[in-house]
Short mmCIF file of C-alpha atoms and ligand atoms in Angstrom, two decimals:
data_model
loop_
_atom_site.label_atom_id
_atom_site.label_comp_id
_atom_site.label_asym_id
_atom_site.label_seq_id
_atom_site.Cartn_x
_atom_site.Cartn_y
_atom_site.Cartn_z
CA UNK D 15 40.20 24.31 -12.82
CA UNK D 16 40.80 22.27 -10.09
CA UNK D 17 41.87 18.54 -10.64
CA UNK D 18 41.31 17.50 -7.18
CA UNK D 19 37.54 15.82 -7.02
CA UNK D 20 34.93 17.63 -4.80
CA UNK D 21 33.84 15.07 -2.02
CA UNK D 22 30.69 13.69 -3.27
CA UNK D 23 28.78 12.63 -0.63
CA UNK D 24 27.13 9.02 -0.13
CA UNK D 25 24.42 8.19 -2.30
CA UNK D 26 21.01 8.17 -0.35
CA UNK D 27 18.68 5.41 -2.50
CA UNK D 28 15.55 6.00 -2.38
CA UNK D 29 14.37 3.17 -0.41
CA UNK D 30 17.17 0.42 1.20
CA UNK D 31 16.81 -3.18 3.45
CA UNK D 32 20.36 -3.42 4.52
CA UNK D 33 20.50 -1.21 7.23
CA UNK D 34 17.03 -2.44 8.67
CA UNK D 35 18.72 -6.40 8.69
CA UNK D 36 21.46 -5.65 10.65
CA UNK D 37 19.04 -4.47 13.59
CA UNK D 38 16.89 -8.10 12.62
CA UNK D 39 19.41 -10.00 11.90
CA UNK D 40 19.51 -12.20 14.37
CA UNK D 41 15.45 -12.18 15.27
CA UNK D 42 14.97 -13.24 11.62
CA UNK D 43 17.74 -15.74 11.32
CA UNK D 44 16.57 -18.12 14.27
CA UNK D 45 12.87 -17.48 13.00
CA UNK D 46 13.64 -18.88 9.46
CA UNK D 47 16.22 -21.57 11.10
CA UNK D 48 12.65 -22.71 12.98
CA UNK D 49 10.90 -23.34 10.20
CA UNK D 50 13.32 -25.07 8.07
CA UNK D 51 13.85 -27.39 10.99
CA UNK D 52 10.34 -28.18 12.00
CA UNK D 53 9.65 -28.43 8.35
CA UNK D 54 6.24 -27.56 8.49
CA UNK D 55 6.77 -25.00 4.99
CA UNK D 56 2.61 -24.24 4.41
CA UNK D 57 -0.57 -24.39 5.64
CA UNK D 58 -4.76 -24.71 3.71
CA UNK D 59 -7.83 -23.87 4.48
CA UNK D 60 -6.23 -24.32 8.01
CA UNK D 61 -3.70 -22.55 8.77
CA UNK D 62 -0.66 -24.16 10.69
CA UNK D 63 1.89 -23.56 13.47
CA UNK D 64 4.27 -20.38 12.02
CA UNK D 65 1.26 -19.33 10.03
CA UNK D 66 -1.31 -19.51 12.88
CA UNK D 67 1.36 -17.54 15.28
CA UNK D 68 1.60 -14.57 12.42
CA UNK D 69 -2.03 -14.51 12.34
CA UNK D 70 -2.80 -14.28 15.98
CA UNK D 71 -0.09 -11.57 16.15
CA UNK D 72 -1.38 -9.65 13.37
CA UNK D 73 -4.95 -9.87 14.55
CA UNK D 74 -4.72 -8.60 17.43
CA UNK D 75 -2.05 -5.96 15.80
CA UNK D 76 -5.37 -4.94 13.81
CA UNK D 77 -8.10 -5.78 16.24
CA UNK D 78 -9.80 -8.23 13.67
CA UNK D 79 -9.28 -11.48 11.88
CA UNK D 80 -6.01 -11.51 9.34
CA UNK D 81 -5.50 -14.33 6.93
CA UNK D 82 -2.43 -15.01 5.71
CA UNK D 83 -1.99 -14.96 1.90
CA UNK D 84 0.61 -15.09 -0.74
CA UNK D 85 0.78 -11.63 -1.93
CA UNK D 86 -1.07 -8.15 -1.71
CA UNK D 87 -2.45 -8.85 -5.11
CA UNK D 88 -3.88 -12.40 -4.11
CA UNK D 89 -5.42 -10.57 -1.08
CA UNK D 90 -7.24 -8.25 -3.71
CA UNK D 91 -8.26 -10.92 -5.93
CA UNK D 92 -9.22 -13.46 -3.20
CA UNK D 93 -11.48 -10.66 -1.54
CA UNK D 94 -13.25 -10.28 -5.09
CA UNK D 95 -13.78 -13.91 -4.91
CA UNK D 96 -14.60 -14.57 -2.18
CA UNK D 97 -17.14 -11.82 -2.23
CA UNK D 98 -18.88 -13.44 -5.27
CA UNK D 99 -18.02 -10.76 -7.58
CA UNK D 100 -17.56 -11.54 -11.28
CA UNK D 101 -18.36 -10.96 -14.77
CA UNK D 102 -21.44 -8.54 -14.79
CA UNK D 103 -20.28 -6.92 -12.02
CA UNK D 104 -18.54 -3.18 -11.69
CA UNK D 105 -16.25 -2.14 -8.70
CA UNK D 106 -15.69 1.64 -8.63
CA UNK D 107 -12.01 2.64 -7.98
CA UNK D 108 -9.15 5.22 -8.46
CA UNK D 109 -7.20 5.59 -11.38
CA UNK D 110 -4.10 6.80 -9.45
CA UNK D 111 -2.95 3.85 -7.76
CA UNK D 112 -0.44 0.90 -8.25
CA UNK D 113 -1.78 -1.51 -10.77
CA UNK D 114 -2.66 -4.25 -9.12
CA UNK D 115 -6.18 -2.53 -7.58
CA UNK D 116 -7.56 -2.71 -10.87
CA UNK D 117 -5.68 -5.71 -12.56
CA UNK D 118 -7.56 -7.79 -9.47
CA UNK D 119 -10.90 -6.71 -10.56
CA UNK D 120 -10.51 -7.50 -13.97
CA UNK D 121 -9.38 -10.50 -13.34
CA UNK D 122 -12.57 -11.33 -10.70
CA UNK D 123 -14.10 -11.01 -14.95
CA UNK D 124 -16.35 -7.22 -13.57
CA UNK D 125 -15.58 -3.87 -14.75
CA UNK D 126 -13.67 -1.59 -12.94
CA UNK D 127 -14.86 1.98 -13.07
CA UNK D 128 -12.71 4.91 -12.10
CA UNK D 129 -13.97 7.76 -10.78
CA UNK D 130 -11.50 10.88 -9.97
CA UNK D 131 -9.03 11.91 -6.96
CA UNK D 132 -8.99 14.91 -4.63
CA UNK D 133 -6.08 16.76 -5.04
CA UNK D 134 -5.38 17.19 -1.56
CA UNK D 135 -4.92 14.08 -0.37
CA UNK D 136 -4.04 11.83 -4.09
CA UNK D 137 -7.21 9.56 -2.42
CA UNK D 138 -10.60 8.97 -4.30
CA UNK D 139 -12.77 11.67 -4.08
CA UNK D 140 -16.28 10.77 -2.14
CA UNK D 141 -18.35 13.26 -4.26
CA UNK D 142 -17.38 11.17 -7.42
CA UNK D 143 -18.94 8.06 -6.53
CA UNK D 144 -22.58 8.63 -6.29
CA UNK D 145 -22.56 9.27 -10.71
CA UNK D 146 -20.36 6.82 -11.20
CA UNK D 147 -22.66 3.93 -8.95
CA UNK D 148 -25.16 1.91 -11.88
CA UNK D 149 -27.22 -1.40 -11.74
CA UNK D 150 -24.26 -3.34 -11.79
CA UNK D 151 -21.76 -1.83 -9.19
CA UNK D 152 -21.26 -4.49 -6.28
CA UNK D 153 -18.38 -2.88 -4.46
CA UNK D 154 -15.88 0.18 -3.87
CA UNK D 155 -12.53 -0.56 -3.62
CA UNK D 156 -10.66 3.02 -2.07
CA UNK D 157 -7.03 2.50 -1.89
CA UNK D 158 -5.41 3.96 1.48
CA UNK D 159 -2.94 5.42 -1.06
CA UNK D 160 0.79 6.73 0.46
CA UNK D 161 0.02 5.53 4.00
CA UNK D 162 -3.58 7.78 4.44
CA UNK D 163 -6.61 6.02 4.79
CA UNK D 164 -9.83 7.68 3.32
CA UNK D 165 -12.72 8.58 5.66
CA UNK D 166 -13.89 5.24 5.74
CA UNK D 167 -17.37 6.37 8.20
CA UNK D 168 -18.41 8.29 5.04
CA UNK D 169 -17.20 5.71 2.53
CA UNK D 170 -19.32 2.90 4.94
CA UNK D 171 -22.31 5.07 4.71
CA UNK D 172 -22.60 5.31 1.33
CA UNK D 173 -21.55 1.88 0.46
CA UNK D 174 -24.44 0.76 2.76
CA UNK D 175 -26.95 3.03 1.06
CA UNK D 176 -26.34 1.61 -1.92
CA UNK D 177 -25.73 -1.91 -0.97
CA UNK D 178 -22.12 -2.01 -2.34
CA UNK D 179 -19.67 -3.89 -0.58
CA UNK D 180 -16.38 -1.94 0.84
CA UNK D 181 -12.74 -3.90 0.65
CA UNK D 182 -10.25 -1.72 0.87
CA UNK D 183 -6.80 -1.54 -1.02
CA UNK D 184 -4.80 -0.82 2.49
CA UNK D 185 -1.41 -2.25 0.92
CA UNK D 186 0.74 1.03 1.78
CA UNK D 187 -1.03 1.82 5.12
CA UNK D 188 -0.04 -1.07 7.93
CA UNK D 189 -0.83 0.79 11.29
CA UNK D 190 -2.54 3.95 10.08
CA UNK D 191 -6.03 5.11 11.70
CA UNK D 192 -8.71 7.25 9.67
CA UNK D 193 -9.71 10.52 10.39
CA UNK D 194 -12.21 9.66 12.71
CA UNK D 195 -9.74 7.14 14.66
CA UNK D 196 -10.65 3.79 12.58
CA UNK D 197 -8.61 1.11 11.46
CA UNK D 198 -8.56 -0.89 8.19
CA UNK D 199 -11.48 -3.02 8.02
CA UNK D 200 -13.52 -0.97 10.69
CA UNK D 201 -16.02 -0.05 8.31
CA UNK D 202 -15.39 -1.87 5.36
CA UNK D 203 -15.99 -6.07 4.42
CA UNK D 204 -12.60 -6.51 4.60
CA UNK D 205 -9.13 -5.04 4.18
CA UNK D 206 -6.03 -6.23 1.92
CA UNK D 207 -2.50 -5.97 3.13
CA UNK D 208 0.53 -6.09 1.04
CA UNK D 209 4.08 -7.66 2.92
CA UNK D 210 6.08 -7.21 -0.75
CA UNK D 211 9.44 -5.99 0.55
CA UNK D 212 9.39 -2.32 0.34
CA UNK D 213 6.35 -1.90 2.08
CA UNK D 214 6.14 -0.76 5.56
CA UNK D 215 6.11 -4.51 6.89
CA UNK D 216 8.46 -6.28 4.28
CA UNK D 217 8.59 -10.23 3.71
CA UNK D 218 11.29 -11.88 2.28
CA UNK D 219 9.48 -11.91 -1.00
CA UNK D 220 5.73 -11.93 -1.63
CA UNK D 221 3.07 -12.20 0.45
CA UNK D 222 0.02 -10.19 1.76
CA UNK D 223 -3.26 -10.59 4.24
CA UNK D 224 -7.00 -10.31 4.23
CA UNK D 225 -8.21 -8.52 6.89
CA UNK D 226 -11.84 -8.54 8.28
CA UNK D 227 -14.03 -8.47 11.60
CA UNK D 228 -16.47 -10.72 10.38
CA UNK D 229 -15.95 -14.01 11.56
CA UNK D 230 -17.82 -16.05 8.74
CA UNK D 231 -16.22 -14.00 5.87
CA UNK D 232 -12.70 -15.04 7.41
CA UNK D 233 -13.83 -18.65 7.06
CA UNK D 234 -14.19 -18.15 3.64
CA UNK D 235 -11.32 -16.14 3.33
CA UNK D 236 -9.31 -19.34 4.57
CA UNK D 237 -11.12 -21.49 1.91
CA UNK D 238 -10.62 -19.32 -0.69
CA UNK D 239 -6.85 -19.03 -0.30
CA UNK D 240 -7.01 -23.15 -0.13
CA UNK D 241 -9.06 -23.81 -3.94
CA UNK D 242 -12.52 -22.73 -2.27
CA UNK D 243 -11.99 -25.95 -0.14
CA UNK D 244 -14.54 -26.46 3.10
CA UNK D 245 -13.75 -30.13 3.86
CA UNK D 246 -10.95 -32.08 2.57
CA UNK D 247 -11.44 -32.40 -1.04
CA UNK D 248 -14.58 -30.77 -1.30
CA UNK D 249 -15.11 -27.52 -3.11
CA UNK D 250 -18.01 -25.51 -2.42
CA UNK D 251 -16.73 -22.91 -4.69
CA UNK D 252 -13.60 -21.90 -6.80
CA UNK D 253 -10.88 -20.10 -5.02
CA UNK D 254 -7.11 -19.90 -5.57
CA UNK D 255 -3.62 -21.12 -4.30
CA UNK D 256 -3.18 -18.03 -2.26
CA UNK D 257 -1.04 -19.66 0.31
CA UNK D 258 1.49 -17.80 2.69
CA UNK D 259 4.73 -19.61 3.11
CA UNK D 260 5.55 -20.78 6.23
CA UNK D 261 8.95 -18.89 6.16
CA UNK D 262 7.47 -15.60 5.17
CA UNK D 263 4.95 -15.99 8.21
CA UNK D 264 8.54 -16.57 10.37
CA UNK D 265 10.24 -13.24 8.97
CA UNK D 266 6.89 -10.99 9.51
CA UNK D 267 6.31 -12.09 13.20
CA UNK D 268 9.75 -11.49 13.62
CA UNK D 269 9.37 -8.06 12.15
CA UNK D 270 5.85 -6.95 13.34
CA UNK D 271 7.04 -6.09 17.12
CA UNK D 272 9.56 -3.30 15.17
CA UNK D 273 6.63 -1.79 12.98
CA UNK D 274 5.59 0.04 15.45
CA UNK D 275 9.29 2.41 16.26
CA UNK D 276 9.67 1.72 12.52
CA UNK D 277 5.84 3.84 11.54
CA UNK D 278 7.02 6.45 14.17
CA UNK D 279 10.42 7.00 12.73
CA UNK D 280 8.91 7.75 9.48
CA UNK D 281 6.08 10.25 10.79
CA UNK D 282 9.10 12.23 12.53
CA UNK D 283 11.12 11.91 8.88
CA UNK D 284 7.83 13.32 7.19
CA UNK D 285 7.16 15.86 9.60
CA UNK D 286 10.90 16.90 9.26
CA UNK D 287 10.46 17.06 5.52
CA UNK D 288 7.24 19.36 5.55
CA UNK D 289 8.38 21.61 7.98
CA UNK D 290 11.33 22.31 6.09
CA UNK D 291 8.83 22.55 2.86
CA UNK D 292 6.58 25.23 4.22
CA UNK D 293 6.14 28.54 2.64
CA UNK D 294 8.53 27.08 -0.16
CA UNK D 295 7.61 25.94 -3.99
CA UNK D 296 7.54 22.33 -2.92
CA UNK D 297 3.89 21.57 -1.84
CA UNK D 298 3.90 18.87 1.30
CA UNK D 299 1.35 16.30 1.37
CA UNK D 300 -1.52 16.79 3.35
CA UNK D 301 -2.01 14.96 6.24
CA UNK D 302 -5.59 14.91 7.12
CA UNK D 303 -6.68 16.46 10.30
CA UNK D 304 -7.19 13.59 13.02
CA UNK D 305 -5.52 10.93 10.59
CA UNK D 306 -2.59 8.95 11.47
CA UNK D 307 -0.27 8.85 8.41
CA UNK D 308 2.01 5.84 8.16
CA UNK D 309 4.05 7.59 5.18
CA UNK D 310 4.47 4.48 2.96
CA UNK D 311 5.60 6.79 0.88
CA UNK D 312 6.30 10.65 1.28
CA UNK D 313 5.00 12.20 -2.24
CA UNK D 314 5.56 16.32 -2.67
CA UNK D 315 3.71 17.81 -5.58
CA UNK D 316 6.67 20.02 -7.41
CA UNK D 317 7.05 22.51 -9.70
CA UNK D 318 9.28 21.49 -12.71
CA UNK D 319 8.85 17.77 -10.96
CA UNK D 320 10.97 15.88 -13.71
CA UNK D 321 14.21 18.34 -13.39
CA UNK D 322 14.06 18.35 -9.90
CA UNK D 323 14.01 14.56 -10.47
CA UNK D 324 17.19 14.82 -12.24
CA UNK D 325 18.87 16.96 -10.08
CA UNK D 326 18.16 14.58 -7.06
CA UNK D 327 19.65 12.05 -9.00
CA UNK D 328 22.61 13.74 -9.96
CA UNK D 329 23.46 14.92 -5.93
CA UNK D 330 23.09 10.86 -5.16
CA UNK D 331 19.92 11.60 -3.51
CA UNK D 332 17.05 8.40 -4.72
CA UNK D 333 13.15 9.59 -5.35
CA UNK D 334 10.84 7.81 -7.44
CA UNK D 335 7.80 8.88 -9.20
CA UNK D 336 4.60 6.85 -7.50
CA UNK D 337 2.82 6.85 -10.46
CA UNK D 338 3.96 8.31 -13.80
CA UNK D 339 0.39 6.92 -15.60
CA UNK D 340 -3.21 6.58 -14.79
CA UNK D 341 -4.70 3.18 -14.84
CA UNK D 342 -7.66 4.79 -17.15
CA UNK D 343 -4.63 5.12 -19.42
CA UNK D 344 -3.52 2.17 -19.35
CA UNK D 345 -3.47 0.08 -22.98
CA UNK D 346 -4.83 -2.73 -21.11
CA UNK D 347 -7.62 -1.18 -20.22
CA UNK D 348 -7.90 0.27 -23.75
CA UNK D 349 -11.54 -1.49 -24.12
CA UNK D 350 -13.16 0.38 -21.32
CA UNK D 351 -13.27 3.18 -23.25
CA UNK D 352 -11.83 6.25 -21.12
CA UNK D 353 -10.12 9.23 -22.42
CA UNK D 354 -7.20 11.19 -21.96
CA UNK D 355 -8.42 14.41 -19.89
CA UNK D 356 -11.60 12.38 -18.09
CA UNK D 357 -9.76 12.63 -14.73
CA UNK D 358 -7.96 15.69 -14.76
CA UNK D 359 -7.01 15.84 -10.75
CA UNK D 360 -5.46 12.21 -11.44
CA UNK D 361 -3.55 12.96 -14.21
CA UNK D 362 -2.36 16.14 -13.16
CA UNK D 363 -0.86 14.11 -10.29
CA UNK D 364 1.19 11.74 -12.16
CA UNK D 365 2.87 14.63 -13.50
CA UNK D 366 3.63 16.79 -10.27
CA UNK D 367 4.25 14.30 -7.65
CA UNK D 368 7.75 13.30 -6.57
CA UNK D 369 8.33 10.52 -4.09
CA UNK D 370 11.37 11.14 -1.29
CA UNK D 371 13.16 8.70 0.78
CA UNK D 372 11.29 8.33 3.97
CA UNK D 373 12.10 4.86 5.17
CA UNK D 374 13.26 4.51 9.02
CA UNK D 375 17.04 3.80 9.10
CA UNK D 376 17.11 7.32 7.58
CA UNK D 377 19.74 9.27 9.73
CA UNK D 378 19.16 12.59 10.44
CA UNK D 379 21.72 14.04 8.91
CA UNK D 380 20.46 12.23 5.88
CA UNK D 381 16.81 13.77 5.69
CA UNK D 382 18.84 17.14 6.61
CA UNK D 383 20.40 16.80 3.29
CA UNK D 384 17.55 15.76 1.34
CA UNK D 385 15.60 18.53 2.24
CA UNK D 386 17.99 21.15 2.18
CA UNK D 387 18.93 19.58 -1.89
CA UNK D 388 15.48 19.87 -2.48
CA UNK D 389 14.65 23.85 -1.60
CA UNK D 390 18.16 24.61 -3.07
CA UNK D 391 17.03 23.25 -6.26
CA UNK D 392 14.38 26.27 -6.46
CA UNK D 393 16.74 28.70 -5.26
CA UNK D 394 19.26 28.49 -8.38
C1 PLP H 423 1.90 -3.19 -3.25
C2 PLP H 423 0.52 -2.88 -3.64
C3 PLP H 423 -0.38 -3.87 -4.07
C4 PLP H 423 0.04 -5.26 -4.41
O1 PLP H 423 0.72 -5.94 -3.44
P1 PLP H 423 1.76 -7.09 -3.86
O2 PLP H 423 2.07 -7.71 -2.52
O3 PLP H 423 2.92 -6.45 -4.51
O4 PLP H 423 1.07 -8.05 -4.75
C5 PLP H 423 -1.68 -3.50 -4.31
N1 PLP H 423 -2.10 -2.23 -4.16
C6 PLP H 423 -1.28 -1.25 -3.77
C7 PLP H 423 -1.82 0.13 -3.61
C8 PLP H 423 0.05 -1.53 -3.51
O5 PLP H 423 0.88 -0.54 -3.14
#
């Protein structure tokens, strides 16, 4: 045998930041060197200089108002609030989602109530709504999960025939349209957007948006992230601290004028990846027909998913597994009484789906050797 070591080629992590800050380096630097100098670190009920210029920017990014917030999560749980919903109350949701979705509603004090996926597309399946609505369902809450949004038109129509509110979970999908062309919060209340730092716009830490086109329910958006506050001191209502930072504002407006090269760099990664996938054992996800895609995250369904995990691993190649257990599952939710087996298409997922590196600084010759790791895996 041979003592001389086989080059091993550069690990590939599944998701990095470095590479991004050396191209926003300098942007992001001055931006934060702003704030600390102006001092002005937060902002209430109304919002101030560095948090009023991220808002304007990502409003008219979205075509609707944005409030700034402190996480993705507080965006969840200050829409719940806001929206009056609270103990007594059931919002219908997926089980195959990051935990937050449903941790928010439980915390609002309603029920959350899963209902199924469609296999297809890992989003919540329409059809399993209506049998899931009861007296006490106030909203939906469909989670735009991987970077697809959900036909919201259909969602709307529903939701309005039953007179459930919509606010949508669109924490992975920054920039994405629906299949009919809409944006988040087109036809929905509102929208929640997630800035934690792997996601597709990345703070410097935590912090998230509400996003709606109804000027009143921004108001109160604005007082609930500021104790349910409407004058100084006076508190119509309970809300939260659900503040953005000043210096998070500063690092997002710095980074929102890249999000849009950055969304089409990973839509040309992704359509690499499923072109090479074709006709092979690895099953691409499905990118809705007249959808745009943002590819938070770019999830195959595979055979033998968990040693093609570990063969990944071993060539230096990063994936991750987005999400190994259903929220239904989940001990926490023990009390609600669901079973193992209740949503088959959901749990079927957790065990199938593999997530790949898909973030923009990927080189080409990078996503090459991904993909070509990948199909030799089912070669052997
Ligand atoms: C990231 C994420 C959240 C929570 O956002 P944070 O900013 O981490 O609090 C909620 N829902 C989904 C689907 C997410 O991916």
């Amino acid at each position: 045998m041979s003592q001389e070591a086989s080059p091993v080629a550069p690990a590939i992590p599944h998701f990095e930041l470095a590479t991004q800050w050396q191209l926003i380096k300098n942007d992001v630097e001055s931006a934060i060197k702003e704030v600390l100098e102006s001092q002005q670190y937060t902002s209430g009920a109304v919002s101030g200089p560095f948090i009023g210029r991220f808002e304007a920017n990502l409003s008219k990014f979205l075509n609707a108002h944005a409030i700034a917030l402190s996480s993705g999560t507080d965006a969840i749980l200050a829409a719940l609030m806001a929206l009056g919903i609270k103990r007594g109350h059931e919002v219908i949701t997926t089980p195959f989602t990051f935990f937050a979705t449903a941790g928010c509603i439980s915390r609002s004090g309603a029920k959350p109530v899963f209902i199924d996926i469609d296999p297809n597309t890992f989003l919540m399946n329409l059809a399993a709504i209506g049998p899931a609505v009861t007296r006490n369902t106030r909203a939906i809450l469909p989670v735009h999960l991987f970077g697809q949004m959900m036909d919201t038109a259909a969602l709307l129509e529903f939701a309005d025939a039953h007179h459930l509110d919509v606010i949508e979970d669109a924490a992975q999908c920054i920039g994405a349209v629906d299949p009919k062309g809409k944006q988040v919060a087109e036809n929905a209340r509102c929208a929640c957007l997630s800035f934690y730092p792997t996601k597709n716009l990345g703070a410097a830490g935590d912090a998230g948006a509400l996003v709606t086109r109804d000027e009143k329910l921004a108001t109160r958006f604005m007082q609930t992230r500021q104790h349910g506050e409407v004058t100084r001191y006076h508190h119509e209502f309970v809300g939260g601290n659900f503040r953005m930072d000043a210096l998070q504002a500063a690092v997002l407006n710095a980074k929102l004028d890249y999000l849009p090269q950055w969304t089409e760099r990973r839509r040309q990664i992704a359509a690499y990846y499923t072109r090479r996938f074709k006709g092979t054992d690895v099953k691409p996800p499905v990118e809705i027909a007249g959808s745009k895609h943002v590819y938070h995250q770019y999830v195959i369904r595979a055979p033998r998913r968990d040693h093609l995990r570990d063969h990944l691993t071993k060539q230096g190649i990063g994936c991750n597994i987005f999400y190994p257990k259903c929220l239904h599952l989940q001990q926490c939710f023990a009390d609600l009484g669901y079973k193992k087996g209740q949503f088959p298409m959901a749990e079927r997922a957790t065990q199938e789906v593999l997530a790949l590196p898909v973030y923009p600084e990927l080189t080409d010759a990078q996503i090459e050797r991904i993909a070509t790791t990948v199909l030799a895996f089912y070669r052997r």
